[in-house]
PDB file of C-alpha atoms in Angstrom:
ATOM      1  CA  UNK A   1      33.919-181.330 -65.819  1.00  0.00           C
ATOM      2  CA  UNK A   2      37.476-181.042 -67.108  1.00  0.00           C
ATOM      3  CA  UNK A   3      36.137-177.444 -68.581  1.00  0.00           C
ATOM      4  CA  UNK A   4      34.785-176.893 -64.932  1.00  0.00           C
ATOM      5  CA  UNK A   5      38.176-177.542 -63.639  1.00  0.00           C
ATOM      6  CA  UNK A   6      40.135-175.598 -66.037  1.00  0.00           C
ATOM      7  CA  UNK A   7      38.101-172.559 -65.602  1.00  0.00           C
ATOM      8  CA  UNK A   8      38.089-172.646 -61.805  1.00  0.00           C
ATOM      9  CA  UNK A   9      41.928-173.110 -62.162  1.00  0.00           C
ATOM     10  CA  UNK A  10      42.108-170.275 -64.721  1.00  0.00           C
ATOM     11  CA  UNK A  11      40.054-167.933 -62.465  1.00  0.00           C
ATOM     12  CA  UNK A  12      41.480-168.680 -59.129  1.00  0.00           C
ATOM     13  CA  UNK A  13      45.507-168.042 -60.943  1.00  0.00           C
ATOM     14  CA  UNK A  14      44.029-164.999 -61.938  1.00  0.00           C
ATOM     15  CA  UNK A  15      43.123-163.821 -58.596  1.00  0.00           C
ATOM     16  CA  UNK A  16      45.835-164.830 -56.606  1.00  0.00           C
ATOM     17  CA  UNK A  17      48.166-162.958 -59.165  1.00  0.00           C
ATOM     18  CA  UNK A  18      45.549-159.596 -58.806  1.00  0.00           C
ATOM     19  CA  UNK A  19      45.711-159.672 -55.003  1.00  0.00           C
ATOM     20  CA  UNK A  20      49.464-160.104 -55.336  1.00  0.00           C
ATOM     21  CA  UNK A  21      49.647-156.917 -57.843  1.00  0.00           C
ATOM     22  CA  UNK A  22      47.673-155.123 -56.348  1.00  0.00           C
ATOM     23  CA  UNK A  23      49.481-155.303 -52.766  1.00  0.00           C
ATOM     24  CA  UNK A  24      52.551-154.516 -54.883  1.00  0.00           C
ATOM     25  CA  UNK A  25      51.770-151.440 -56.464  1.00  0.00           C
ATOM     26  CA  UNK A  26      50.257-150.196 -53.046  1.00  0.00           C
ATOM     27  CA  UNK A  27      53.424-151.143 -51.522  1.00  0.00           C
ATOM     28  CA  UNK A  28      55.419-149.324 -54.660  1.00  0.00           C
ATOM     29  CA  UNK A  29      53.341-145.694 -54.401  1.00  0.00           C
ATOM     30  CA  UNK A  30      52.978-145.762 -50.815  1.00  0.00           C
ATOM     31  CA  UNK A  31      56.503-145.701 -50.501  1.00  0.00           C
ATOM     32  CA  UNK A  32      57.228-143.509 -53.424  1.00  0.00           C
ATOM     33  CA  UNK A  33      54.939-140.937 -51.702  1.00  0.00           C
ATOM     34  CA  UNK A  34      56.816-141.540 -48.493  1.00  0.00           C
ATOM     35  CA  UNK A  35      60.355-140.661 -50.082  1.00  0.00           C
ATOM     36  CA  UNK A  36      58.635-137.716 -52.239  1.00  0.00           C
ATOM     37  CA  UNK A  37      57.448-136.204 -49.431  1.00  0.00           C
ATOM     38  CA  UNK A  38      59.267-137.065 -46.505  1.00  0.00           C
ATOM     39  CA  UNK A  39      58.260-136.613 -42.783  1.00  0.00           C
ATOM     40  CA  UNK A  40      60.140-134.686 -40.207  1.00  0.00           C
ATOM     41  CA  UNK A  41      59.305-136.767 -37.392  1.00  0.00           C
ATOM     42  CA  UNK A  42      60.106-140.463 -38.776  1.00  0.00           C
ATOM     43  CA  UNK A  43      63.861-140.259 -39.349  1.00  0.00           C
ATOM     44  CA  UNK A  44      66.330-142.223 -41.248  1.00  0.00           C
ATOM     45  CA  UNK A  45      64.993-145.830 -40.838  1.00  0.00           C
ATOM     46  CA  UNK A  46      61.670-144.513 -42.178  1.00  0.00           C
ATOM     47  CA  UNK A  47      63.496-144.276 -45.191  1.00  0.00           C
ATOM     48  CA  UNK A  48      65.225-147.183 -45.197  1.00  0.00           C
ATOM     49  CA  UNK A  49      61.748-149.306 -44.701  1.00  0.00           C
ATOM     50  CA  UNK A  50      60.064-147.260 -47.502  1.00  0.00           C
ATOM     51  CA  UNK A  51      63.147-148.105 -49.898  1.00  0.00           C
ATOM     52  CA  UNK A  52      62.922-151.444 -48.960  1.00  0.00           C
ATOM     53  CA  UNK A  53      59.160-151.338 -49.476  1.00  0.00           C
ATOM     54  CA  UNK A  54      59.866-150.468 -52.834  1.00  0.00           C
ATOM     55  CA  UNK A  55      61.832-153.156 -53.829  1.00  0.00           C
ATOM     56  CA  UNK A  56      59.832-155.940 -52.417  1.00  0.00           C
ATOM     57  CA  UNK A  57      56.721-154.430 -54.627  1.00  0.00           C
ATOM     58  CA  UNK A  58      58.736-153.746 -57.359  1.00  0.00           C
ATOM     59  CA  UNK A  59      60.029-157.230 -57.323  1.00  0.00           C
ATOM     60  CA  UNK A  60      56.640-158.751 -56.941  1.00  0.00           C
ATOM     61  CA  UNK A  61      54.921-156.667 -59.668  1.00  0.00           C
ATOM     62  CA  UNK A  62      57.158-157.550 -62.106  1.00  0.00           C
ATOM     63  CA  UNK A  63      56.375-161.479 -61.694  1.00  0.00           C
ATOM     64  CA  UNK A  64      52.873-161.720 -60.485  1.00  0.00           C
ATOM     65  CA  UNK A  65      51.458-159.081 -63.003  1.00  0.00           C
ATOM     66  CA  UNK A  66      52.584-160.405 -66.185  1.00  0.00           C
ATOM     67  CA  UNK A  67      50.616-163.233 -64.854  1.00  0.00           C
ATOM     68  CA  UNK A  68      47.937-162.034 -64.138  1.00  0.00           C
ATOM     69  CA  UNK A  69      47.159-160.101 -67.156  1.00  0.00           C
ATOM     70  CA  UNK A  70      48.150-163.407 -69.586  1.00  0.00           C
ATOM     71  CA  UNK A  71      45.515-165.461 -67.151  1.00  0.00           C
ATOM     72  CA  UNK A  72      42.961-163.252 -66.999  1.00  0.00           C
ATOM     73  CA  UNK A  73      42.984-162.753 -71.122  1.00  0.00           C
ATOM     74  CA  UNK A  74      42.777-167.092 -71.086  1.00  0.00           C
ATOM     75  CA  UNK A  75      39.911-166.712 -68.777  1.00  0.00           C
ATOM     76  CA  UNK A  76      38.245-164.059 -71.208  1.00  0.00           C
ATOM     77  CA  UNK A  77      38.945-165.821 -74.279  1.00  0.00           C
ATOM     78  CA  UNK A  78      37.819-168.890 -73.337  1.00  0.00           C
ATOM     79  CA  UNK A  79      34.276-167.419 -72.291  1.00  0.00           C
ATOM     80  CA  UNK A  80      34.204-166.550 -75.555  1.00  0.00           C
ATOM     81  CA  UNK A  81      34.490-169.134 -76.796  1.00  0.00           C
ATOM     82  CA  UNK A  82      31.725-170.609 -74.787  1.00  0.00           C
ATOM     83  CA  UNK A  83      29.429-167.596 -75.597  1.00  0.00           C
ATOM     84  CA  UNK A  84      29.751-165.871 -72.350  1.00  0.00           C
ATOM     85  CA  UNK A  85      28.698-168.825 -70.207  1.00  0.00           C
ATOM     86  CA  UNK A  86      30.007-168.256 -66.354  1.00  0.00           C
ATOM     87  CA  UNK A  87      30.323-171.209 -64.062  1.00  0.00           C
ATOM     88  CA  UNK A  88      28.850-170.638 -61.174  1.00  0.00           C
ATOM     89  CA  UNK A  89      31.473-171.964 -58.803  1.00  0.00           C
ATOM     90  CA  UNK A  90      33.699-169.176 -61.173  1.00  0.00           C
ATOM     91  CA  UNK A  91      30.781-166.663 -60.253  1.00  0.00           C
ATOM     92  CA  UNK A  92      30.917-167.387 -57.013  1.00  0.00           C
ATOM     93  CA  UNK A  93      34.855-167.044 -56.282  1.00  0.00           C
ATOM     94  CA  UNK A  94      34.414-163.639 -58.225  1.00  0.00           C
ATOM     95  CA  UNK A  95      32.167-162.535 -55.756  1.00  0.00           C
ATOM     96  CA  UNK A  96      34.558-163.657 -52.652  1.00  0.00           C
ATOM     97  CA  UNK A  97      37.168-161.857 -54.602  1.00  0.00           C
ATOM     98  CA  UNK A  98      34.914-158.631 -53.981  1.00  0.00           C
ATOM     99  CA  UNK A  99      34.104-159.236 -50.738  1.00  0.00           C
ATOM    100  CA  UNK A 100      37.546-159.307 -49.831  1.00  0.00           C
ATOM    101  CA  UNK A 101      38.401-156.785 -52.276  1.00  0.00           C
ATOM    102  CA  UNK A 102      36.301-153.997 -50.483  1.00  0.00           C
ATOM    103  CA  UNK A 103      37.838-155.439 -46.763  1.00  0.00           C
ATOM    104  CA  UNK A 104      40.915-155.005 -48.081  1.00  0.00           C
ATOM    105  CA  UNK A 105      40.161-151.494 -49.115  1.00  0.00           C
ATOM    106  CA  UNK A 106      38.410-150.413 -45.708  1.00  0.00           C
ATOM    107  CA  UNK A 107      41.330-151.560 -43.913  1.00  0.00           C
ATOM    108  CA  UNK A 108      44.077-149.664 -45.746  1.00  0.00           C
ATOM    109  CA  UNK A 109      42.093-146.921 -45.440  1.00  0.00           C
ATOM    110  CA  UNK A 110      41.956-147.213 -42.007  1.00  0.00           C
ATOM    111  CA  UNK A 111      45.330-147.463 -42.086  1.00  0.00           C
ATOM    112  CA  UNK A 112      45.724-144.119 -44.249  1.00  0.00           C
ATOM    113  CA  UNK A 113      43.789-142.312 -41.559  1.00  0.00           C
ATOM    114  CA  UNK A 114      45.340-144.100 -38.690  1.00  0.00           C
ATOM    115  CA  UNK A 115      48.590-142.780 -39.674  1.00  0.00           C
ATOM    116  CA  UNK A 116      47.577-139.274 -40.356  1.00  0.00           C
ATOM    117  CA  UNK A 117      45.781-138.976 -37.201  1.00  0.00           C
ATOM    118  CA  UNK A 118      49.206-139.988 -35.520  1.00  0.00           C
ATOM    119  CA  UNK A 119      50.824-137.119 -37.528  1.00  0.00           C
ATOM    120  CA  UNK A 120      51.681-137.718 -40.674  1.00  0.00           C
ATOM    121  CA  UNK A 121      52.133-135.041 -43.338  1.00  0.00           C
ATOM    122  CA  UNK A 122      48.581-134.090 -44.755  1.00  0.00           C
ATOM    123  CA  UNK A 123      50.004-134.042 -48.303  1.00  0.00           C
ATOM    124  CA  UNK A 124      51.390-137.590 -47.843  1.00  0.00           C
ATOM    125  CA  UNK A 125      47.976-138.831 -46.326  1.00  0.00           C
ATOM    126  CA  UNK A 126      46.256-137.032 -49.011  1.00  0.00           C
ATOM    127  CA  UNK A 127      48.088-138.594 -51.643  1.00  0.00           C
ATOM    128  CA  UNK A 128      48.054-142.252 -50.387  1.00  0.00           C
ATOM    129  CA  UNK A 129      44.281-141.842 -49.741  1.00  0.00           C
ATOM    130  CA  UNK A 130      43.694-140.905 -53.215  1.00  0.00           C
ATOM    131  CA  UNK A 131      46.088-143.363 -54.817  1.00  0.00           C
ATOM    132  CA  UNK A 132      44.249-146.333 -52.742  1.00  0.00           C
ATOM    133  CA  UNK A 133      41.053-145.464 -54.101  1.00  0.00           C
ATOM    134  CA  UNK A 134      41.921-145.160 -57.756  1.00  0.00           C
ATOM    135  CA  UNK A 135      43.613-148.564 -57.927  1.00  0.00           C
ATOM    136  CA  UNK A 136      41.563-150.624 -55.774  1.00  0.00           C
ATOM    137  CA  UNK A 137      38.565-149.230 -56.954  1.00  0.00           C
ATOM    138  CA  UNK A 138      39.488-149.927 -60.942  1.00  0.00           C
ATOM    139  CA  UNK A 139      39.958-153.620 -59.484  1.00  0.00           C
ATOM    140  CA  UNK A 140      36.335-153.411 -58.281  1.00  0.00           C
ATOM    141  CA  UNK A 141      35.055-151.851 -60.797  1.00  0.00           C
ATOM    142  CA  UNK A 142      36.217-154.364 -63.501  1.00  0.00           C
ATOM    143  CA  UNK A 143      35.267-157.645 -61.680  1.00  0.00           C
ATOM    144  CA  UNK A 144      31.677-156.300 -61.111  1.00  0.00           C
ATOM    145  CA  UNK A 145      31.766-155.645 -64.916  1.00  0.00           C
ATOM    146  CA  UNK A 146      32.940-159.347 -65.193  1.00  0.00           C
ATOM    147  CA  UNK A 147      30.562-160.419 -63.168  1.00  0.00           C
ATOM    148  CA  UNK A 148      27.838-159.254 -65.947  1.00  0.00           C
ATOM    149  CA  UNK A 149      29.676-160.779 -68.902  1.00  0.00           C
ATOM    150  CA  UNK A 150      30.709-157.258 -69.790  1.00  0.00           C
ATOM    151  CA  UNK A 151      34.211-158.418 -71.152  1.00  0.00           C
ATOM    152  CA  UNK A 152      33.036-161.285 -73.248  1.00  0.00           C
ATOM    153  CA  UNK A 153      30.855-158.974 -75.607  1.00  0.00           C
ATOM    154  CA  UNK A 154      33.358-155.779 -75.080  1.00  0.00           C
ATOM    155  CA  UNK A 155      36.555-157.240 -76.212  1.00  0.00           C
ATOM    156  CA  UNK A 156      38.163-154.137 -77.312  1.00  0.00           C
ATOM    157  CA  UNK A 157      36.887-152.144 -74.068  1.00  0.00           C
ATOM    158  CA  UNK A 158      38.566-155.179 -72.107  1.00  0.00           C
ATOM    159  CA  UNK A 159      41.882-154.555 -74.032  1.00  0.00           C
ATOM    160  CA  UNK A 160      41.683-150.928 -73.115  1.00  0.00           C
ATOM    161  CA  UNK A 161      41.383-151.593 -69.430  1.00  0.00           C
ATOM    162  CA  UNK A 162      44.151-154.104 -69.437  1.00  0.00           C
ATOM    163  CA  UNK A 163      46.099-151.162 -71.494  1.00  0.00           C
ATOM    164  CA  UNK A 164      45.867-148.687 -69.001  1.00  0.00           C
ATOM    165  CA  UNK A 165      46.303-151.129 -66.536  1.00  0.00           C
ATOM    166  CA  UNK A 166      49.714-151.763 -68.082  1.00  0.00           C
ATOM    167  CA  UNK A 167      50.787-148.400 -68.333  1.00  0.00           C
ATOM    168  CA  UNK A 168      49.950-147.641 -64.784  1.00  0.00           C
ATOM    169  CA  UNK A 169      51.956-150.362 -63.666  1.00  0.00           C
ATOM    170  CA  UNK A 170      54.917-149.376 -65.746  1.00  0.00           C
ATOM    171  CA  UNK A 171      54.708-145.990 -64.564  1.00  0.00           C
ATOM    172  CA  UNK A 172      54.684-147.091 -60.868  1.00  0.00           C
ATOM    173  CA  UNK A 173      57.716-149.411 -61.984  1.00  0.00           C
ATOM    174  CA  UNK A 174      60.035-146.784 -63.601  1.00  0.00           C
ATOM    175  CA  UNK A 175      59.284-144.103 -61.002  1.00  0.00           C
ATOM    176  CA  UNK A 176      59.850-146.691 -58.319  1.00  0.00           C
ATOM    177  CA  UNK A 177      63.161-147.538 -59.710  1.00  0.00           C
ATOM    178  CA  UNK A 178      64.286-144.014 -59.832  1.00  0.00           C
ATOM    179  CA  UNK A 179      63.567-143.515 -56.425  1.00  0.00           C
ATOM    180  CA  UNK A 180      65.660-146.087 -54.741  1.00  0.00           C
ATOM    181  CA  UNK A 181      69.239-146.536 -54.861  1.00  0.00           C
ATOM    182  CA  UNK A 182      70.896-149.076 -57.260  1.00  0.00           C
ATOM    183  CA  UNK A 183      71.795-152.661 -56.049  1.00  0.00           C
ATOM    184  CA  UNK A 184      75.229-151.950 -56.235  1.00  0.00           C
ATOM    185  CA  UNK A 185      74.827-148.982 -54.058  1.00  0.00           C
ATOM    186  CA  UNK A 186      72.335-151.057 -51.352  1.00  0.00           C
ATOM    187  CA  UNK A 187      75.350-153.465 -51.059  1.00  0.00           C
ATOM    188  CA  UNK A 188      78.044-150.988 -50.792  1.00  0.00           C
ATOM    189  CA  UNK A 189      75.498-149.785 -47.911  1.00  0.00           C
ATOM    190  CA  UNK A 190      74.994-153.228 -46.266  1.00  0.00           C
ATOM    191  CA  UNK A 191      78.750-153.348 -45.898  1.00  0.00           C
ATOM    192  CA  UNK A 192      79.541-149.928 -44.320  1.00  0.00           C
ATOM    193  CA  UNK A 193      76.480-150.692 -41.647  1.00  0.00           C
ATOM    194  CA  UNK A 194      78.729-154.560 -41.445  1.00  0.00           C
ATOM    195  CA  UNK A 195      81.940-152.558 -41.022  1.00  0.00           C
ATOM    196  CA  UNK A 196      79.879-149.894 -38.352  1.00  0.00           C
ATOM    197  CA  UNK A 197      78.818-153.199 -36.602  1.00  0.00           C
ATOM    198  CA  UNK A 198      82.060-154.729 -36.637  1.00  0.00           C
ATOM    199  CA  UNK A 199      83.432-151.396 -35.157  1.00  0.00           C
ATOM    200  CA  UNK A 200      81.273-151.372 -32.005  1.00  0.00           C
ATOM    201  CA  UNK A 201      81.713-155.140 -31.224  1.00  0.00           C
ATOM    202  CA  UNK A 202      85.564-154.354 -31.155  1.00  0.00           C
ATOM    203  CA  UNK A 203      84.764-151.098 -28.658  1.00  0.00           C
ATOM    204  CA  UNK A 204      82.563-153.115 -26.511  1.00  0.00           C
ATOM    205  CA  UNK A 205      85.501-155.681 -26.483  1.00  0.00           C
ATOM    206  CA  UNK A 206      88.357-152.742 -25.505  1.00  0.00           C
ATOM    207  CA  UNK A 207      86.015-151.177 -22.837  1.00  0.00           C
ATOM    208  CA  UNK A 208      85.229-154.364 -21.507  1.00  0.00           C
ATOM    209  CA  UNK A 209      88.660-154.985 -21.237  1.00  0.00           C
ATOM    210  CA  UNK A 210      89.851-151.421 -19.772  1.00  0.00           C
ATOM    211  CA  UNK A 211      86.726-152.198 -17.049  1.00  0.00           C
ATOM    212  CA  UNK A 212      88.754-155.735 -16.409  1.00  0.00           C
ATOM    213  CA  UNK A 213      92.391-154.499 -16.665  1.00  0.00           C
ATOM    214  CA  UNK A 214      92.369-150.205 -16.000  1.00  0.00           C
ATOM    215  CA  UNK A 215      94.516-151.073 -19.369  1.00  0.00           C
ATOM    216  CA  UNK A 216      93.561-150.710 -22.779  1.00  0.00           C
ATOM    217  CA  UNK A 217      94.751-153.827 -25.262  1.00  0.00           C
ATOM    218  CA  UNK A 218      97.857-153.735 -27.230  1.00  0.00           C
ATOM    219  CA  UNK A 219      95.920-154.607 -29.763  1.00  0.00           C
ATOM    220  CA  UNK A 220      92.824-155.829 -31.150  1.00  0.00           C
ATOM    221  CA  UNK A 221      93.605-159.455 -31.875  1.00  0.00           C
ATOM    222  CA  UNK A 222      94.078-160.232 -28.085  1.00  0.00           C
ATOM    223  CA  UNK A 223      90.333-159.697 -27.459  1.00  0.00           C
ATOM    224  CA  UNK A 224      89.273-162.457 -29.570  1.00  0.00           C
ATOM    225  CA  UNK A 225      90.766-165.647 -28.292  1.00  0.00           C
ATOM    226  CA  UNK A 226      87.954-167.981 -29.356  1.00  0.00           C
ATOM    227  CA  UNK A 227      86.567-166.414 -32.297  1.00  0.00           C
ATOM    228  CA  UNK A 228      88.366-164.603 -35.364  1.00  0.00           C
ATOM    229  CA  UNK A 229      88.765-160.779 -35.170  1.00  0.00           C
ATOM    230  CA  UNK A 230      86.857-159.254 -37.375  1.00  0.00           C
ATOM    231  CA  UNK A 231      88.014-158.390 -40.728  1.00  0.00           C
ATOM    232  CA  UNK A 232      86.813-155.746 -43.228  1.00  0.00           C
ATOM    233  CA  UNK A 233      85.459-156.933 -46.713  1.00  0.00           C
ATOM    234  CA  UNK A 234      86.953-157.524 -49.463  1.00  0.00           C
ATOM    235  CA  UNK A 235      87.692-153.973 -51.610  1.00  0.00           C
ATOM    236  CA  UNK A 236      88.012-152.178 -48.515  1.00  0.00           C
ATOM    237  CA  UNK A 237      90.860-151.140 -45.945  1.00  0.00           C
ATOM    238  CA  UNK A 238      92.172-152.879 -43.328  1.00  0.00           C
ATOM    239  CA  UNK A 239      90.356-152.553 -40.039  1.00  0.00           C
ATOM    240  CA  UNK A 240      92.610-149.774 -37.734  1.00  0.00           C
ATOM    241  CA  UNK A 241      93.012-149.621 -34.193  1.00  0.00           C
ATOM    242  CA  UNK A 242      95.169-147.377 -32.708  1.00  0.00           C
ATOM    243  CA  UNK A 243      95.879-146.530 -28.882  1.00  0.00           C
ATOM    244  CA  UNK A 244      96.066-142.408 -28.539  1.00  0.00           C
ATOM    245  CA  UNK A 245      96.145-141.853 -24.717  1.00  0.00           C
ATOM    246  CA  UNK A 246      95.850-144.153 -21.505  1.00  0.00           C
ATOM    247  CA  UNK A 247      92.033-143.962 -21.838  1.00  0.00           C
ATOM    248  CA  UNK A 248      91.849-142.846 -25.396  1.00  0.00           C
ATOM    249  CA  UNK A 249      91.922-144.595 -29.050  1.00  0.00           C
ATOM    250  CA  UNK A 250      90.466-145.080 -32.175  1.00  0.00           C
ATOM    251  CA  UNK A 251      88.891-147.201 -34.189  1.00  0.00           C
ATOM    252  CA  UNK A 252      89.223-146.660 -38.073  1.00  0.00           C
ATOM    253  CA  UNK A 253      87.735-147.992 -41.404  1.00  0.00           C
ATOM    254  CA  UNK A 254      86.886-147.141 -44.803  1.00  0.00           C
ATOM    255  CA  UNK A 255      83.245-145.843 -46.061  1.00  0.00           C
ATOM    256  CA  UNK A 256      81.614-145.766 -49.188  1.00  0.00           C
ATOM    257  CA  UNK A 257      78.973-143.487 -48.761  1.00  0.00           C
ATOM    258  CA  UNK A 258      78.538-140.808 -46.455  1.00  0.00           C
ATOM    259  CA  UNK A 259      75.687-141.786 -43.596  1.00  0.00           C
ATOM    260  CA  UNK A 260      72.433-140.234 -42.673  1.00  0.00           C
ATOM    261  CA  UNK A 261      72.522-137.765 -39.493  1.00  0.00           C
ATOM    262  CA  UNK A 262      70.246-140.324 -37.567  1.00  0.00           C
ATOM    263  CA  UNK A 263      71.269-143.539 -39.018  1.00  0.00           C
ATOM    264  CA  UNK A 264      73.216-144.738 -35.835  1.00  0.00           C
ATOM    265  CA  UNK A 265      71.039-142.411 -33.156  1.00  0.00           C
ATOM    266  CA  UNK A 266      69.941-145.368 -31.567  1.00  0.00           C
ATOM    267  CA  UNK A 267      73.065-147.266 -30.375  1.00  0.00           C
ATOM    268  CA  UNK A 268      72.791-147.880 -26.520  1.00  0.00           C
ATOM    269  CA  UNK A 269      75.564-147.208 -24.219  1.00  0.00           C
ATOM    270  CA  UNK A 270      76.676-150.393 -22.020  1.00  0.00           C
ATOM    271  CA  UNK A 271      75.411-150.224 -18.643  1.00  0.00           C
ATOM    272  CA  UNK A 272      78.655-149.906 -16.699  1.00  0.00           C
ATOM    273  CA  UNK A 273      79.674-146.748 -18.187  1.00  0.00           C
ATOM    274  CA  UNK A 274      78.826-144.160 -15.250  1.00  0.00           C
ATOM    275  CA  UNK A 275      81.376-141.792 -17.163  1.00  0.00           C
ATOM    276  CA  UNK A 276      79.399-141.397 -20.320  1.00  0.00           C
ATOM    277  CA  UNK A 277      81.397-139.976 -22.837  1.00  0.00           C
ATOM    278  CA  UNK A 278      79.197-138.793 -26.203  1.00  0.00           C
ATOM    279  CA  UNK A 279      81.785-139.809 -28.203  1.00  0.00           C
ATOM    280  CA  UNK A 280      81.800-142.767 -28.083  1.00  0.00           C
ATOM    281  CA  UNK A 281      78.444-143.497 -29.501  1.00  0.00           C
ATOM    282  CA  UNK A 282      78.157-141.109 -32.374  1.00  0.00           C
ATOM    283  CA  UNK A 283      79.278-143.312 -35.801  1.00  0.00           C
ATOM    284  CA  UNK A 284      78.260-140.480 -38.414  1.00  0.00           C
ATOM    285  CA  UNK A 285      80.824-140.640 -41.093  1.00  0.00           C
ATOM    286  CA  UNK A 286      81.759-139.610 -44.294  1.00  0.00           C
ATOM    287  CA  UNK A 287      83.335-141.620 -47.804  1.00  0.00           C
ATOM    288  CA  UNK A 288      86.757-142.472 -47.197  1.00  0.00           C
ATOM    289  CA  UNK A 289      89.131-143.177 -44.618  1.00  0.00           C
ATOM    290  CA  UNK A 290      86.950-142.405 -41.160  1.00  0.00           C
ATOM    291  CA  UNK A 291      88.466-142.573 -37.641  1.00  0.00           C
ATOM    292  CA  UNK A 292      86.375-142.629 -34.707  1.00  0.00           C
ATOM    293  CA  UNK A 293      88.035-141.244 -31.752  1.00  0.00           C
ATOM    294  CA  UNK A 294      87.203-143.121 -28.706  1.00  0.00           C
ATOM    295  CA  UNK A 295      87.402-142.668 -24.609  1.00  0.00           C
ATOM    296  CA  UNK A 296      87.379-146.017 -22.105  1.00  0.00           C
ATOM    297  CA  UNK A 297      85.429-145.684 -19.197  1.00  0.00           C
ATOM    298  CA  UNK A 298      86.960-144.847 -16.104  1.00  0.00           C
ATOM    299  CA  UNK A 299      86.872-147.728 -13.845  1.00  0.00           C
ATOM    300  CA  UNK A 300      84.963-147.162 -10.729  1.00  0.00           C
ATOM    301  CA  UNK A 301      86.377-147.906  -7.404  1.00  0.00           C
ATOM    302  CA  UNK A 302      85.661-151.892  -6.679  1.00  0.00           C
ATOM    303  CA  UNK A 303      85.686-152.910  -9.841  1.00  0.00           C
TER     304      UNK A 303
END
């Protein structure tokens, strides 16, 4: 019984770590593939979710597959040891782990096609088709191989699989790191979008008040009577405001890296501005000192 236990134990670690690697490295080349070869019609934050996509597999496949290669060699050894005898409850979750194996496969690939019939580059789809296939099909094909005792009388065959395993994995690892930016460059990132956000919070706050007033603030400060004015983080420049005309101004801070064209494309204009002014809702900038000229409203009669 306490073998019973042990195994099922063994077997079921084993698993949960496969299922957990092998979403990874999906996760990993998918969005490799996506920055390789990038598409047109998606647009900055299509970038930014494949980068991020990246990380979380690369994070994940560096735990969960060390583990499941060390439980799966227990699991081997120990069958071994008992001459190749497989538990049937063992047998059994093997076979659910196939089952959901191949469901798992059909719907990614439905996926794959999904998203190319909605346009996406053939090479991509091509790519992420084939890549799909050739890892979740090695899973497969090894656990129906298990399934037969295969790897208790093929130890050496077993330690090639688990090789190549290995060096796929490290492969996806290494290119995946090369293809997104550094941690210290994601943070320096995370702040510029915190500093872009800070930005437009103080512009909503100066239009609101030019809508209230037909005056634009003296300064900043004034705006924020029962919370703190925003401040820029630590390492960077103060946070600049600066009154050019009776409508106009600007709002200025420092950057650390340049943005994307269509990083900020989506920023909606408040609802009382009948003068739209496109100014006032492009934030492209560069690294360095930026200044963000700026136009108030005009008030409308009534108001």
């Amino acid at each position: 019984m306490e073998n019973t236990s042990k195994n099922f134990v063994l077997q079921l670690g084993a698993l949960v770590a496969l299922y957990a690697s092998l979403s990874a490295l999906v996760a990993v080349v998918f969005g490799i593939i996506n920055i390789a070869y990038p598409d047109a019609a998606a647009g900055y934050w299509a970038y930014e979710s494949a980068q991020s996509g990246i990380r979380f597999g690369l994070a994940t496949l560096i735990v969960f597959f060390p583990v499941y290669v060390v439980l799966t060699r227990m699991v081997n050894q120990i069958r071994r040891k008992e001459h190749g005898v497989y538990l049937t409850l063992t047998r059994w979750l093997i076979y659910l782990s196939l089952f959901v194996g191949s469901a798992i496969l059909l719907s990614d690939l439905v996926a794959v096609l999904w998203a190319f019939l909605n346009g996406e580059v053939t090479m991509r789809f091509l790519l992420k088709a084939g890549a799909l296939l050739v890892i979740v099909s090695a899973a497969l094909k090894y656990y129906i191989l298990d399934t037969r005792g295969y790897w208790t009388t093929h130890e050496r065959q077993a330690l090639m699989y688990a090789g190549a395993a290995t060096i796929l994995v490290l492969t996806a690892v290494v290119v995946g790191f090369t293809s997104i930016d550094s941690p210290a460059e994601v943070r320096e990132q995370r702040i510029d979008q915190q500093q872009i956000s800070d930005l437009q919070d103080m512009q909503w706050r100066i239009e609101e008040h030019y809508r209230t007033n037909a005056v634009l603030p003296d300064s900043v400060a004034e705006l924020y009577t029962s919370v703190p004015a925003p401040k820029a983080p630590e390492g960077r420049s103060t946070y600049e405001y600066t009154v050019l005309g009776e409508q106009s101004y600007e709002l200025c801070a420092t950057f650390a890296r340049q943005s994307m064209r269509d990083e900020y494309a989506s920023v909606a204009r408040p609802m009382y501005d009948t003068k739209y002014h496109p100014m006032n809702y492009n934030w492209e900038h560069g690294v360095g000192h930026t200044c963000f000229e700026r136009v108030a409203p005009e008030v409308e009669a009534g108001n």
